[in-house]
Structure formats: structure tokens, C-alpha cells
Tab-separated table of C-alpha atoms and ligand atoms in Angstrom:
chain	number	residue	atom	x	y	z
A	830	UNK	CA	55.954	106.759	139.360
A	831	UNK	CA	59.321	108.544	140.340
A	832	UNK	CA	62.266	106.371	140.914
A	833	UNK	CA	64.047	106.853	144.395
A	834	UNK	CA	67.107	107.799	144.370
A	835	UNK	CA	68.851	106.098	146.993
A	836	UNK	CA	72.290	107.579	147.447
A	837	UNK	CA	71.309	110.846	146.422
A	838	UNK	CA	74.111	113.024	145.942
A	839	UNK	CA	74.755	115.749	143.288
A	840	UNK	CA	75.005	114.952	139.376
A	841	UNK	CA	78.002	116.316	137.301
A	842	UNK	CA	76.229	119.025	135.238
A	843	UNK	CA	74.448	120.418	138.882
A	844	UNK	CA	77.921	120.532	140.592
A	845	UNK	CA	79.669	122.215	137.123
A	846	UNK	CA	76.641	125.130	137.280
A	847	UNK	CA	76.855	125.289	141.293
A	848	UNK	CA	79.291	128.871	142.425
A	849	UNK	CA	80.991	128.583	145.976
A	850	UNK	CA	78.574	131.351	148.386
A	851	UNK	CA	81.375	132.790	150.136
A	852	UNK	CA	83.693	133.448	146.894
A	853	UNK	CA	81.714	132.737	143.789
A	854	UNK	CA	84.225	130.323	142.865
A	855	UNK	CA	83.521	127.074	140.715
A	856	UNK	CA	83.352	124.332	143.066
A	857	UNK	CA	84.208	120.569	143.205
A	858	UNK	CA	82.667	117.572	144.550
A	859	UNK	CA	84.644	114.853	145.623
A	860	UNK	CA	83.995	112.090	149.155
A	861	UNK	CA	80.438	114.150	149.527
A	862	UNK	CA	82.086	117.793	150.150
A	863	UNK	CA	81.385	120.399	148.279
A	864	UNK	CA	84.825	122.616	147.730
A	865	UNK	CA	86.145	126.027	146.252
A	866	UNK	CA	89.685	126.444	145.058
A	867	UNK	CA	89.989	129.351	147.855
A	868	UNK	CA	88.671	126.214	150.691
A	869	UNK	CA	85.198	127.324	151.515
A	870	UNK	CA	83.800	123.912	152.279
A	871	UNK	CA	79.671	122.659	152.158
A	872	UNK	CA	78.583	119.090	153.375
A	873	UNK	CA	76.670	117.110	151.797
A	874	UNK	CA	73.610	116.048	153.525
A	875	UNK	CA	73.416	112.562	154.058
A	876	UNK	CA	70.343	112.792	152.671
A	877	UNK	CA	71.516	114.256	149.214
A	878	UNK	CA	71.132	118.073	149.427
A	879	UNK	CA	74.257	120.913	149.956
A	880	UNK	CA	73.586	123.621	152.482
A	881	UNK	CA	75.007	126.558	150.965
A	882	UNK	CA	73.597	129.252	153.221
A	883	UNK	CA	75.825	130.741	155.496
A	884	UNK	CA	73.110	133.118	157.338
A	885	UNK	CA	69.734	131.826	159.188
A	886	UNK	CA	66.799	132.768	157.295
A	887	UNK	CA	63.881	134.642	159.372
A	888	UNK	CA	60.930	132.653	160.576
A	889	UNK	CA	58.305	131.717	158.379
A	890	UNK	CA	60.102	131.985	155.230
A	891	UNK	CA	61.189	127.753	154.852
A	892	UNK	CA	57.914	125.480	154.889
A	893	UNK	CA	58.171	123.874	157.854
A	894	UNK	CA	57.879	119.439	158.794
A	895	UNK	CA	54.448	119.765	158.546
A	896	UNK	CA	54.042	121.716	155.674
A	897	UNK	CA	56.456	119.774	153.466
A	898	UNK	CA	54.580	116.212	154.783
A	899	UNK	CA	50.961	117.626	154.278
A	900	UNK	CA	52.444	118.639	150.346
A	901	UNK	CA	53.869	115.511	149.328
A	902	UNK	CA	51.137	113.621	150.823
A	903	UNK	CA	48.767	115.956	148.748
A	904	UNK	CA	51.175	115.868	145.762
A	905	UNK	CA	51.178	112.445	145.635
A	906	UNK	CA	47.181	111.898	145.792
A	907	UNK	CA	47.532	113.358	141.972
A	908	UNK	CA	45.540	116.436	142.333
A	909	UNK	CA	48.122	118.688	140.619
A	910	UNK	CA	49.173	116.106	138.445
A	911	UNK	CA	47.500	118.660	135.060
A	912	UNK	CA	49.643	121.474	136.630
A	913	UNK	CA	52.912	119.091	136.318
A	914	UNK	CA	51.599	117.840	132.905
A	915	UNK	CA	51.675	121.629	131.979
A	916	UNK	CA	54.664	122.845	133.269
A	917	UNK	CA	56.538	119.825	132.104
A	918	UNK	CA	54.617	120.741	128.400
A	919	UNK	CA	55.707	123.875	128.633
A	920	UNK	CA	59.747	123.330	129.425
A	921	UNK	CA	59.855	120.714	126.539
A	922	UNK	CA	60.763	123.211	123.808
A	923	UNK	CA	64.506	123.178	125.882
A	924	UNK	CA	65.011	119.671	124.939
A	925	UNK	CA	67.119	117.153	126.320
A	926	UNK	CA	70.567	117.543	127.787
A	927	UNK	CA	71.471	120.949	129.672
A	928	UNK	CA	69.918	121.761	132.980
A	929	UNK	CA	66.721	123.229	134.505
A	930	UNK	CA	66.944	125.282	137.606
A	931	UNK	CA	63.551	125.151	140.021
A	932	UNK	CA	63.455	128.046	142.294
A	933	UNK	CA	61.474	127.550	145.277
A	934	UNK	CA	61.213	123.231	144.217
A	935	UNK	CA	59.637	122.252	147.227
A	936	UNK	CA	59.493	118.349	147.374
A	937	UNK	CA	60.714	118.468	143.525
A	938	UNK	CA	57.274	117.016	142.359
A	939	UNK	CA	56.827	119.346	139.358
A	940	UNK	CA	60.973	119.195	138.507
A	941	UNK	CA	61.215	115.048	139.022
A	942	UNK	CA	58.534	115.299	136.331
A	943	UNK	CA	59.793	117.629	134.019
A	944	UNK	CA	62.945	115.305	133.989
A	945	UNK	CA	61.175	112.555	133.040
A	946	UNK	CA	60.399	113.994	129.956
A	947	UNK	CA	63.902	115.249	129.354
A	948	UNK	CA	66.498	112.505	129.163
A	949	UNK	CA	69.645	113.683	130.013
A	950	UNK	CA	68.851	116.987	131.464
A	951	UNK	CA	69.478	117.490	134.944
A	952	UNK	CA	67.553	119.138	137.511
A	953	UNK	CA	68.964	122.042	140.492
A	954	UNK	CA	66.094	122.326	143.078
A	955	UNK	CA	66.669	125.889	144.971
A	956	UNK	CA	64.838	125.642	148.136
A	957	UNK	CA	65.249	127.743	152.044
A	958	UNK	CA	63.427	124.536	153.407
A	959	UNK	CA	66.287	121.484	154.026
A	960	UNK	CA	63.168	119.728	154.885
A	961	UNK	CA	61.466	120.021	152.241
A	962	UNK	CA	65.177	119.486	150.152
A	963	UNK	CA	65.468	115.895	151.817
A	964	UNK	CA	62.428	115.129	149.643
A	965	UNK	CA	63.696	116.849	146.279
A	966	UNK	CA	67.148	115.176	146.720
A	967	UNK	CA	65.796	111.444	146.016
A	968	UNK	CA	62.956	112.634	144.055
A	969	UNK	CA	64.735	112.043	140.718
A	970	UNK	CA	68.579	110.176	140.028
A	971	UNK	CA	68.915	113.457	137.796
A	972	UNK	CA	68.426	116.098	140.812
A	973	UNK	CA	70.435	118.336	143.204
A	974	UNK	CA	69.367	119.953	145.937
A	975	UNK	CA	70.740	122.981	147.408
A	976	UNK	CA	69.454	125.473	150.572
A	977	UNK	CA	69.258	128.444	149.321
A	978	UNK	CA	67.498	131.686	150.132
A	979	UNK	CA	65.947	133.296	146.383
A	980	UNK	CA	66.010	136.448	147.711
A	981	UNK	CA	70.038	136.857	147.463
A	982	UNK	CA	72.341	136.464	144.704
A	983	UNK	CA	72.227	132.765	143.529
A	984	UNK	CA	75.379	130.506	144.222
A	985	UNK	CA	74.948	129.486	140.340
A	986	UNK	CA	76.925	130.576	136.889
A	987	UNK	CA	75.869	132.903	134.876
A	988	UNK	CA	73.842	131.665	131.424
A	989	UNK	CA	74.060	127.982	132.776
A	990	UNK	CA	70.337	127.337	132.868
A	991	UNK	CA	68.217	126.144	129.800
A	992	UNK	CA	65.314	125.924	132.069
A	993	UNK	CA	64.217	127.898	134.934
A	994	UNK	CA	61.228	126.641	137.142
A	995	UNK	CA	59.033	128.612	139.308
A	996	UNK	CA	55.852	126.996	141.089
A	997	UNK	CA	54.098	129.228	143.534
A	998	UNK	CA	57.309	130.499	144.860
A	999	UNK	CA	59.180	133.700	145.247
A	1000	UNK	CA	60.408	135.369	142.412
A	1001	UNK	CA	63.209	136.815	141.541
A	1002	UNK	CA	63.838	137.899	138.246
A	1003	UNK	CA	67.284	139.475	137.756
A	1004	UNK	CA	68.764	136.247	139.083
A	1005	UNK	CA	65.904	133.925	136.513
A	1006	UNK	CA	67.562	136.434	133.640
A	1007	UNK	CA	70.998	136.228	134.743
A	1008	UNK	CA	71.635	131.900	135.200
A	1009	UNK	CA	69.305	131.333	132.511
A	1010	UNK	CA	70.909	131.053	128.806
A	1011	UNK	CA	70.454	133.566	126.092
A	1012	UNK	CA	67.812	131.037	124.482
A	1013	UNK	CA	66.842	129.477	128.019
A	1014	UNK	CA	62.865	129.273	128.817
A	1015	UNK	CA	61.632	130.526	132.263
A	1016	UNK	CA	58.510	128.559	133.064
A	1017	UNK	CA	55.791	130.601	136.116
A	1018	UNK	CA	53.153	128.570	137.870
A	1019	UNK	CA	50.480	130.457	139.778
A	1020	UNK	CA	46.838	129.890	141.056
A	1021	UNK	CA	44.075	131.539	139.175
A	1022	UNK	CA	41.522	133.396	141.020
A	1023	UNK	CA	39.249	130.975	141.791
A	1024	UNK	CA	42.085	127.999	143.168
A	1025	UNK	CA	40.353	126.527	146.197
A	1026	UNK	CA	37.931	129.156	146.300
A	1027	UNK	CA	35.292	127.191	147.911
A	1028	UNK	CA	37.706	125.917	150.442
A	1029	UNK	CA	38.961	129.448	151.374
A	1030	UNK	CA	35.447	130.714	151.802
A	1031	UNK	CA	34.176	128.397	154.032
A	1032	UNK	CA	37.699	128.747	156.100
A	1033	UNK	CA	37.302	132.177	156.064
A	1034	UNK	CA	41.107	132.351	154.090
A	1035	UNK	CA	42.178	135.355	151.999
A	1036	UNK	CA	41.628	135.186	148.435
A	1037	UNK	CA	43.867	135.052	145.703
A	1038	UNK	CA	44.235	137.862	144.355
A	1039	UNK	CA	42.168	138.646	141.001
A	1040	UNK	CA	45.520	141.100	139.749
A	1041	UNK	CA	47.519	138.685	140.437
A	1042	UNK	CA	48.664	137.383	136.978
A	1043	UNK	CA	49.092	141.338	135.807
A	1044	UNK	CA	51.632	142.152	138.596
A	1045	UNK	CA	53.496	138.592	137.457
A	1046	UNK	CA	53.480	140.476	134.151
A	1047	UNK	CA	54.839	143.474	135.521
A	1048	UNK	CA	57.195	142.192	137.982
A	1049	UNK	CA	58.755	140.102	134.941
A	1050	UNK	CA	58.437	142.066	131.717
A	1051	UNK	CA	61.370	144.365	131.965
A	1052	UNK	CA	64.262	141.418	131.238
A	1053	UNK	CA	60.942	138.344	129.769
A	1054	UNK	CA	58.255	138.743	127.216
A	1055	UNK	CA	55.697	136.320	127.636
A	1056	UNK	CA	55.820	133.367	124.817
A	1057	UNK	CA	53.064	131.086	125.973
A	1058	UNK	CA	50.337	131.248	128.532
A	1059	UNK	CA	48.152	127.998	129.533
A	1060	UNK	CA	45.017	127.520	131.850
A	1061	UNK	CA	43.790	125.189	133.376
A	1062	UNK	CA	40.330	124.950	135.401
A	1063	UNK	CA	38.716	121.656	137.189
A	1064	UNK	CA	36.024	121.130	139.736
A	1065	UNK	CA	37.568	118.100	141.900
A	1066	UNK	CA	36.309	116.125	144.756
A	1067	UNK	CA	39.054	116.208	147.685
A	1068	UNK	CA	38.620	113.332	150.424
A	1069	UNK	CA	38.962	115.447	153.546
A	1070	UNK	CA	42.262	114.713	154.743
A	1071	UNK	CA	43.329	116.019	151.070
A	1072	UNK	CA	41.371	119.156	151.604
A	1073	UNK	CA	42.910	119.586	155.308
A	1074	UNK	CA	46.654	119.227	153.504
A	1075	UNK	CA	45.798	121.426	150.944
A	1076	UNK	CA	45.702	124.200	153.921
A	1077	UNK	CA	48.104	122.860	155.958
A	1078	UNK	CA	50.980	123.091	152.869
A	1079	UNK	CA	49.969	126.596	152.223
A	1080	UNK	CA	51.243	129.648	153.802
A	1081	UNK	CA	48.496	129.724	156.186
A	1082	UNK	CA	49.866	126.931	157.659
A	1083	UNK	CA	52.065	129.636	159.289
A	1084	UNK	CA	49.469	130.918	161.112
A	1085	UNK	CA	47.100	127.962	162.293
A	1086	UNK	CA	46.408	129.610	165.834
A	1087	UNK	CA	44.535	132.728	164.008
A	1088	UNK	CA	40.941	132.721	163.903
A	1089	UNK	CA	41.016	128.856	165.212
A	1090	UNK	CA	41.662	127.636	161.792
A	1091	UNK	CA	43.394	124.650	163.599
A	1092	UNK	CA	39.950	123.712	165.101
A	1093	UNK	CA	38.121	123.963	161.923
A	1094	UNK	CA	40.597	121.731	159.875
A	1095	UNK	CA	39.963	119.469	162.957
A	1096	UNK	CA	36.127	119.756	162.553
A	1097	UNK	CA	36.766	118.782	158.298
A	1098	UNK	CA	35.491	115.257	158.017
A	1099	UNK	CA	33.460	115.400	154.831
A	1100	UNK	CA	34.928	115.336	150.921
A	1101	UNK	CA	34.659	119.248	149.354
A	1102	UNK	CA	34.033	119.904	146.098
A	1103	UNK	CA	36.993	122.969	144.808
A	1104	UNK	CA	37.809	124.525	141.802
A	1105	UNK	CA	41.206	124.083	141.020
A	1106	UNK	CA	42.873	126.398	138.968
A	1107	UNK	CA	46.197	127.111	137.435
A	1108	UNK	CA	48.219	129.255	134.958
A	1109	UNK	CA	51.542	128.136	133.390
A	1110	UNK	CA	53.311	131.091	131.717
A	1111	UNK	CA	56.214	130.574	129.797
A	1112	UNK	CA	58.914	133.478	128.902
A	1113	UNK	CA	61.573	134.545	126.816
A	1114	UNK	CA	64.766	136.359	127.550
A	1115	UNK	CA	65.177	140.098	126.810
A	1116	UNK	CA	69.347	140.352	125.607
B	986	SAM	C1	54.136	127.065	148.107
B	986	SAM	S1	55.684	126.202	148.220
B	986	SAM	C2	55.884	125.566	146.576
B	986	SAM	C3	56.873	124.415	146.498
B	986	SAM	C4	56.915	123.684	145.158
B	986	SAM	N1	57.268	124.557	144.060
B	986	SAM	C5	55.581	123.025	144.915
B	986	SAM	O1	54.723	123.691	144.310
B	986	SAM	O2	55.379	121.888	145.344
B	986	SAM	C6	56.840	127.531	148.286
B	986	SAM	C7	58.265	127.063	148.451
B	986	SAM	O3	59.117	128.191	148.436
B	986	SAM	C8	60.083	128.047	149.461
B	986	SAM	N2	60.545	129.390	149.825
B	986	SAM	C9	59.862	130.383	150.441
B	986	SAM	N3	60.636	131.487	150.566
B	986	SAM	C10	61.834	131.180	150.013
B	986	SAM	C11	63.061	131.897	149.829
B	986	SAM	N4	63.177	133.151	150.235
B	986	SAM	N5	64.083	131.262	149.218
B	986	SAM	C12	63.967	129.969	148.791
B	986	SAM	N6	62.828	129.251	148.925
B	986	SAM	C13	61.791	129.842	149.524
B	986	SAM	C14	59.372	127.302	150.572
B	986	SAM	O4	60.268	126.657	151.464
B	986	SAM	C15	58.513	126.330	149.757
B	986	SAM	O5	59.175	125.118	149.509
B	987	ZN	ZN1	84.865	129.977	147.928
């Protein structure tokens, strides 16, 4: 179980790696705002997370309420608990101390338990949702939370990060290279081909897509070489309301009114049987 955190506000070694967004300046923390030697100024949330976004991201991009309640609901059923087992496997070469960056952290499920493995390391969770940030700021006593949109230059120091986390989220790998240290590990979840594959079918959902893992490769081979690759494939019962959040957190949750997928999550009242399936590829820096 994850401890709440219940005056979640920013630990020392997130705040040191944090960069103003306006100025790129080092920032300082002190009665919950976030400050720059040139006076750019960020709030902390009472709830624990920094909003360091000064532009509106388009609609669609940030998981929404509902997506963020139908994941942590799902999340904390246990379902994905072998893909947090792995990716927390996986980052434990870094060892304790230092910090680990998640990009795209959701809730902070898979970086609250990465941290409990690593005493003394603490934990940035890089997220466009502020909902789904509320959630990752009291997830762990060792995490920070900041809005942030992937897709732009990162409001964090260069070679800062000994760990960088990325579970089904956008990628963006000349900012992984550039915070992560010269020996820092960069950890990739993604679904195998066959991840809720019985679900999808019988929803009528896109598949996921079989080259999936090669254009990962691609995409991230020019600054990574690959150091360790892990699989892992289950056939699990979900109870239906599991199998209707399982949807509803992914990105066709976005677009319920198409096809009446709304109505057929509404007509879901018996368990399904789904292969779940995940790969955890861990990476080296290219100097
Ligand atoms: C499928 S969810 C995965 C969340 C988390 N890693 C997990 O597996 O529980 C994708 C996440 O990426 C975030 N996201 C999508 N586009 C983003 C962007 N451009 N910048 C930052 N986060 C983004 C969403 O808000 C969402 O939390
Ligand atoms: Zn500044």
C-alpha cells in the first residue's frame, strides 16, 4: 500500500532539478511558491502539484476527470500490478538516492512504486493533466508533480535525471537524452499486440499496432541502445466495471459518442476474460 502524502508539496532534490518556464532559471521554493531569480512566479497547488505551463494545451491531449478516476480505480484493483513490478525491476540498476523523472505519470501508480524500492530517490511526475497530477502529488512523500506539456522543451536541468519513466505516454526523446545523466536509465512501457485484444474486438476498438515496438526502436535508437527488454503475457478475469474502466482510461475515452461505444460499455455487465500484455524496455544513453 502507498502512503498518502498529506501536505504534499515538492521535495528538495525535485525543486533543485525543476528550471523556471519563462527563463530557464533555477528556481526556489519557499511559503508554497515556486520562484526564479528574474521573478517568474508558479503556485503551488493546494493539492501538491506546480503548474508550470504558461499556454493552454489543445483538447484531448490531458486525460480528462473521468479518465484519471476510471485509471486509479482500475490501477488500484491490481491488474497492472506485474507491469509496475517490471518497470520498478527494471529502474533498480539506478539505485538509491538521485531522482527519476516520469513523463506522462498519470496518477503516479508505476513512479510511487518504483520509489518504494528506491529509498532516498525522489520522484518528478511530468503530466498535461492537473487532474490526474492531484493524484500523483500525494501518491508518494518522495514525489513532485508538475503540469507540463512533453511535447516542448522540459522546465528541468540538463543531466539531472538517473531515471527516466515512460508508461504508455508520449515520447520525446531529445528531452529523455538531454535531463537524463550520462549513466542515467530510460525505462519504456508499452502494450504488446494482443493487450485487451478480446475487449477491443468485441468493442469494435482499433488494435494495437503489431509494429509498434519497432517504431519505439526507431523513434529512440539514434541518442538509446536498448539494454534490456521484458514481456509479460496473462489471461485475466476483469469484473465488468474493471473492464468498462479499462476503456474509459484509454484514449478512446475521448471519443465515447462514436459508434455508441458509450451504450455498449453501458450494456457490459458480465466479467471478460483479456489478455494482458506488456513490454518494459530499458535503454542506455548514446554520449
Ligand atoms: C495512457 S495515460 C498513462 C498514464 C500513466 N503513465 C499510467 O500508465 O498510469 C497517458 C498520460 O499522458 C498524459 N499526456 C498526454 N499527452 C501529453 C503531453 N503532450 N504532455 C504531457 N502529458 C501528456 C495524459 O494526461 C495521461 O496522463
Ligand atoms: Zn524565470
Amino acid at each position: 500500500m502507498v502512503p498518502m502524502n498529506s501536505a504534499a508539496s515538492l521535495p528538495d532534490d525535485v525543486v533543485r532539478a525543476l528550471r523556471c518556464s519563462v527563463c530557464g532559471s533555477p528556481v526556489a521554493l519557499a511559503q508554497r511558491v515556486l520562484r526564479c531569480p528574474e521573478g517568474h512566479a508558479f503556485d503551488l497547488a493546494r493539492q501538491g502539484y506546480v503548474n508550470l505551463l504558461h499556454a493552454r494545451t489543445p483538447a484531448g491531449t490531458a486525460d480528462t476527470v473521468e479518465m484519471v478516476a476510471a485509471r486509479a480505480d482500475f490501477l488500484s484493483a491490481g491488474h497492472y500490478e506485474p507491469l509496475a513490478d517490471l518497470v520498478a525491476d527494471s529502474l533498480t540498476p539506478i539505485g538509491s538516492g538521485g531522482l527519476v523523472v516520469d513523463a506522462g505519470a498519470g496518477t503516479g501508480y508505476y513512479l510511487a512504486h518504483t520509489l518504494d524500492r528506491l529509498p532516498g530517490t525522489a520522484g518528478l511526475a511530468l503530466d498535461v493533466s492537473a487532474v490526474a497530477l492531484r493524484r500523483a502529488a500525494r501518491a508518494h512523500p518522495r514525489i513532485g508533480a508538475a503540469v507540463w506539456n512533453l511535447w516542448q522543451d522540459w522546465p528541468v536541468a540538463t543531466g539531472t535525471a538517473a531515471g527516466l519513466l515512460n508508461v504508455f505516454a508520449p515520447r520525446n526523446p531529445r528531452e529523455f537524452h538531454r535531463v537524463l545523466r550520462p549513466d542515467g536509465v530510460l525505462v519504456v512501457a508499452s502494450p504488446g499486440p494482443s493487450h485487451l485484444a478480446e475487449l477491443r474486438a468485441s468493442l469494435g476498438l482499433l488494435d494495437v499496432d503489431r509494429s509498434k515496438q519497432a517504431r519505439l526502436d526507431d523513434l529512440l535508437g539514434e541518442l538509446f541502445t536498448l539494454d534490456d527488454r521484458a514481456e509479460h503475457t496473462a489471461t485475466v478475469t476483469l469484473p465488468a466495471a474493471d473492464a468498462r474502466r479499462a476503456v474509459l482510461m484509454g484514449p478512446s475515452a475521448h471519443h465515447l459518442e462514436r459508434r455508441g461505444l458509450g451504450e455498449q460499455l453501458d450494456r457490459l455487465h458480465e466479467p471478460v476474460v483479456v489478455t494482458l500484455s506488456f513490454t518494459v524496455s530499458r535503454f542506455a544513453k548514446r554520449s
